[in-house]
Amino acid sequence: MSLIILTSAHRLRSIFRLQRIQGHMMSSQAGSEVLFEKRGNAGVITLNRPKALNALNLTMIRHIYPQLKKWDKDSETDIVIIKGAGEKAFCAGGDIRAVTEAGKANDSLAQDFFREEYILNNTIGTYQKPYVALIDGITMGGGVGLSVHGRFRVATEKTLFAMPETGIGLFPDVGGGYFLPRLQGKLGLFLALTGFRLKGRDVQKVGVATHFVQSEKIASLEKALVDLKSPSISDVAQLLDSYQEQSSLDAEKPFVLQEQTKAIDRLFSAGSVEEIMENLKKDGSAFALKQTEILAKMSPTSLKLTFRQIQEGARMSLQEVLVMEYRLSQACMRGHDFYEGVRAVLIDKDQSPKWKPSTLTEVSEQAVEECFSSLGERDLKL
């Protein structure tokens, strides 16, 4: 009898030890690049690559997705919080270098990364439980995808938001075609084409963030969120509202584009990118000329793809947008400009990409059309 008990106890200890090792392996497999904690009834995700500004790679995506699914079903998890480690960034984007290398080598990572990232974006966009992204720091590209589709996005004075993809031969993906055209007037199209950067309170004023809370209050806010007992969506909203009310920093500052908003609506209301360029040149104001200069540096192909993406996305669901964007991502992988843009901006850093085609007029309607066409069996399935 006692021998059986002892053997069982020994076996249990072995099982626990094995579980501990497996648990450790799971966290160290991602090189601890993403951390998961259960604090009370809150699931907390920390993007943990501070030296790489928490850039999102495929390993991280493959850890976050199943964890979100698990917490969604778990009756003891009421809320999910996502944040970035370090002082500088929430998440500065996707791990573009790895994708570039994979695309050049015809490696499946170039398909898998976008497919799995977009599936994750959709999971966040359809999440049933309160999902709170603390976007305290740089939030661009892939970092926008991890936050903007969630119910709550909390910006601070350190938040720096941009979708700078047209400058590297890509397009504002991760559901950019869904949230950008839904911003006020033509602001979304303007941000998409120019990569204009918004900071601090402006990220909330434009509607990318739902709340603004001073950075020094974020730790206390996180604790308050964790301490909520079975919170409803409105409980979380109330708590975030109360923290926002205590944050008076920059409250009096006008929106950075306030004086240009009417001009943006007028100049960017056009049937094509060429028309926008014409409008800007004709207008001749300092603001318009500056935008002409900026757009002239972007990939002409990317500008045309982005223009159509934003137009079409305005009438689509998030799921339809992600299917469209997956087609575009694979077109960019087959093309020239993405590799050249990454070389010029991230690798050689000479900032002078040689786009092909090099002018808007050389980018044919047919070439654009092909980028939007179905991939058949290889289309994104949500």
PDB file of N, CA and C in Angstrom, residues 252-288:
ATOM      1  N   GLU A 252      -4.149  70.902 -23.880  1.00  0.00           N
ATOM      2  CA  GLU A 252      -4.502  72.144 -24.590  1.00  0.00           C
ATOM      3  C   GLU A 252      -3.947  72.205 -26.007  1.00  0.00           C
ATOM      4  N   LYS A 253      -3.035  71.283 -26.306  1.00  0.00           N
ATOM      5  CA  LYS A 253      -2.372  71.316 -27.619  1.00  0.00           C
ATOM      6  C   LYS A 253      -3.368  70.995 -28.730  1.00  0.00           C
ATOM      7  N   PRO A 254      -3.422  71.813 -29.787  1.00  0.00           N
ATOM      8  CA  PRO A 254      -4.323  71.468 -30.895  1.00  0.00           C
ATOM      9  C   PRO A 254      -3.782  70.254 -31.654  1.00  0.00           C
ATOM     10  N   PHE A 255      -4.662  69.558 -32.337  1.00  0.00           N
ATOM     11  CA  PHE A 255      -4.284  68.420 -33.172  1.00  0.00           C
ATOM     12  C   PHE A 255      -3.260  68.889 -34.207  1.00  0.00           C
ATOM     13  N   VAL A 256      -2.192  68.130 -34.373  1.00  0.00           N
ATOM     14  CA  VAL A 256      -1.062  68.547 -35.222  1.00  0.00           C
ATOM     15  C   VAL A 256      -1.490  68.907 -36.655  1.00  0.00           C
ATOM     16  N   LEU A 257      -2.520  68.238 -37.165  1.00  0.00           N
ATOM     17  CA  LEU A 257      -2.948  68.515 -38.546  1.00  0.00           C
ATOM     18  C   LEU A 257      -4.216  69.366 -38.598  1.00  0.00           C
ATOM     19  N   GLN A 258      -4.542  70.001 -37.469  1.00  0.00           N
ATOM     20  CA  GLN A 258      -5.803  70.746 -37.396  1.00  0.00           C
ATOM     21  C   GLN A 258      -5.936  71.775 -38.527  1.00  0.00           C
ATOM     22  N   GLU A 259      -4.859  72.522 -38.747  1.00  0.00           N
ATOM     23  CA  GLU A 259      -4.917  73.570 -39.771  1.00  0.00           C
ATOM     24  C   GLU A 259      -4.910  73.015 -41.195  1.00  0.00           C
ATOM     25  N   GLN A 260      -4.434  71.766 -41.320  1.00  0.00           N
ATOM     26  CA  GLN A 260      -4.341  71.180 -42.668  1.00  0.00           C
ATOM     27  C   GLN A 260      -5.487  70.222 -42.997  1.00  0.00           C
ATOM     28  N   THR A 261      -6.352  69.936 -42.026  1.00  0.00           N
ATOM     29  CA  THR A 261      -7.373  68.901 -42.236  1.00  0.00           C
ATOM     30  C   THR A 261      -8.250  69.186 -43.453  1.00  0.00           C
ATOM     31  N   LYS A 262      -8.703  70.419 -43.581  1.00  0.00           N
ATOM     32  CA  LYS A 262      -9.563  70.767 -44.731  1.00  0.00           C
ATOM     33  C   LYS A 262      -8.795  70.619 -46.042  1.00  0.00           C
ATOM     34  N   ALA A 263      -7.537  71.050 -46.014  1.00  0.00           N
ATOM     35  CA  ALA A 263      -6.695  70.938 -47.222  1.00  0.00           C
ATOM     36  C   ALA A 263      -6.484  69.467 -47.587  1.00  0.00           C
ATOM     37  N   ILE A 264      -6.253  68.626 -46.573  1.00  0.00           N
ATOM     38  CA  ILE A 264      -6.055  67.183 -46.831  1.00  0.00           C
ATOM     39  C   ILE A 264      -7.310  66.604 -47.486  1.00  0.00           C
ATOM     40  N   ASP A 265      -8.478  66.942 -46.930  1.00  0.00           N
ATOM     41  CA  ASP A 265      -9.739  66.427 -47.491  1.00  0.00           C
ATOM     42  C   ASP A 265      -9.909  66.848 -48.950  1.00  0.00           C
ATOM     43  N   ARG A 266      -9.524  68.079 -49.227  1.00  0.00           N
ATOM     44  CA  ARG A 266      -9.685  68.609 -50.584  1.00  0.00           C
ATOM     45  C   ARG A 266      -8.650  68.013 -51.544  1.00  0.00           C
ATOM     46  N   LEU A 267      -7.391  68.030 -51.120  1.00  0.00           N
ATOM     47  CA  LEU A 267      -6.298  67.624 -52.008  1.00  0.00           C
ATOM     48  C   LEU A 267      -6.261  66.118 -52.253  1.00  0.00           C
ATOM     49  N   PHE A 268      -6.688  65.348 -51.248  1.00  0.00           N
ATOM     50  CA  PHE A 268      -6.623  63.881 -51.371  1.00  0.00           C
ATOM     51  C   PHE A 268      -7.947  63.278 -51.843  1.00  0.00           C
ATOM     52  N   SER A 269      -8.931  64.142 -52.156  1.00  0.00           N
ATOM     53  CA  SER A 269     -10.169  63.654 -52.781  1.00  0.00           C
ATOM     54  C   SER A 269      -9.901  63.596 -54.274  1.00  0.00           C
ATOM     55  N   ALA A 270      -9.576  62.410 -54.750  1.00  0.00           N
ATOM     56  CA  ALA A 270      -9.186  62.277 -56.153  1.00  0.00           C
ATOM     57  C   ALA A 270      -9.433  60.845 -56.604  1.00  0.00           C
ATOM     58  N   GLY A 271      -9.437  60.661 -57.917  1.00  0.00           N
ATOM     59  CA  GLY A 271      -9.691  59.336 -58.466  1.00  0.00           C
ATOM     60  C   GLY A 271      -8.432  58.509 -58.687  1.00  0.00           C
ATOM     61  N   SER A 272      -7.266  59.129 -58.473  1.00  0.00           N
ATOM     62  CA  SER A 272      -6.001  58.403 -58.673  1.00  0.00           C
ATOM     63  C   SER A 272      -4.873  59.114 -57.919  1.00  0.00           C
ATOM     64  N   VAL A 273      -3.746  58.438 -57.820  1.00  0.00           N
ATOM     65  CA  VAL A 273      -2.575  59.050 -57.169  1.00  0.00           C
ATOM     66  C   VAL A 273      -2.069  60.207 -58.033  1.00  0.00           C
ATOM     67  N   GLU A 274      -2.114  60.028 -59.357  1.00  0.00           N
ATOM     68  CA  GLU A 274      -1.680  61.107 -60.265  1.00  0.00           C
ATOM     69  C   GLU A 274      -2.503  62.372 -60.024  1.00  0.00           C
ATOM     70  N   GLU A 275      -3.799  62.180 -59.825  1.00  0.00           N
ATOM     71  CA  GLU A 275      -4.686  63.325 -59.576  1.00  0.00           C
ATOM     72  C   GLU A 275      -4.313  64.024 -58.264  1.00  0.00           C
ATOM     73  N   ILE A 276      -3.983  63.226 -57.261  1.00  0.00           N
ATOM     74  CA  ILE A 276      -3.555  63.805 -55.972  1.00  0.00           C
ATOM     75  C   ILE A 276      -2.303  64.649 -56.192  1.00  0.00           C
ATOM     76  N   MET A 277      -1.349  64.111 -56.948  1.00  0.00           N
ATOM     77  CA  MET A 277      -0.100  64.839 -57.230  1.00  0.00           C
ATOM     78  C   MET A 277      -0.400  66.151 -57.965  1.00  0.00           C
ATOM     79  N   GLU A 278      -1.328  66.085 -58.911  1.00  0.00           N
ATOM     80  CA  GLU A 278      -1.744  67.294 -59.649  1.00  0.00           C
ATOM     81  C   GLU A 278      -2.325  68.328 -58.687  1.00  0.00           C
ATOM     82  N   ASN A 279      -3.242  67.859 -57.825  1.00  0.00           N
ATOM     83  CA  ASN A 279      -3.890  68.737 -56.833  1.00  0.00           C
ATOM     84  C   ASN A 279      -2.846  69.433 -55.966  1.00  0.00           C
ATOM     85  N   LEU A 280      -1.862  68.666 -55.515  1.00  0.00           N
ATOM     86  CA  LEU A 280      -0.830  69.199 -54.611  1.00  0.00           C
ATOM     87  C   LEU A 280       0.018  70.252 -55.327  1.00  0.00           C
ATOM     88  N   LYS A 281       0.395  69.930 -56.577  1.00  0.00           N
ATOM     89  CA  LYS A 281       1.233  70.878 -57.340  1.00  0.00           C
ATOM     90  C   LYS A 281       0.482  72.169 -57.628  1.00  0.00           C
ATOM     91  N   LYS A 282      -0.796  72.022 -58.009  1.00  0.00           N
ATOM     92  CA  LYS A 282      -1.624  73.202 -58.307  1.00  0.00           C
ATOM     93  C   LYS A 282      -1.823  74.063 -57.074  1.00  0.00           C
ATOM     94  N   ASP A 283      -2.011  73.418 -55.943  1.00  0.00           N
ATOM     95  CA  ASP A 283      -2.286  74.137 -54.694  1.00  0.00           C
ATOM     96  C   ASP A 283      -1.118  75.058 -54.343  1.00  0.00           C
ATOM     97  N   GLY A 284       0.103  74.502 -54.442  1.00  0.00           N
ATOM     98  CA  GLY A 284       1.304  75.316 -54.294  1.00  0.00           C
ATOM     99  C   GLY A 284       1.631  75.817 -52.892  1.00  0.00           C
ATOM    100  N   SER A 285       0.786  75.492 -51.882  1.00  0.00           N
ATOM    101  CA  SER A 285       1.095  75.922 -50.505  1.00  0.00           C
ATOM    102  C   SER A 285       2.317  75.148 -50.008  1.00  0.00           C
ATOM    103  N   ALA A 286       2.938  75.669 -48.957  1.00  0.00           N
ATOM    104  CA  ALA A 286       4.132  75.000 -48.392  1.00  0.00           C
ATOM    105  C   ALA A 286       3.787  73.574 -47.988  1.00  0.00           C
ATOM    106  N   PHE A 287       2.609  73.401 -47.386  1.00  0.00           N
ATOM    107  CA  PHE A 287       2.179  72.062 -46.939  1.00  0.00           C
ATOM    108  C   PHE A 287       2.032  71.131 -48.148  1.00  0.00           C
ATOM    109  N   ALA A 288       1.353  71.608 -49.199  1.00  0.00           N
ATOM    110  CA  ALA A 288       1.118  70.782 -50.392  1.00  0.00           C
ATOM    111  C   ALA A 288       2.439  70.408 -51.072  1.00  0.00           C
TER     112      ALA A 288
END
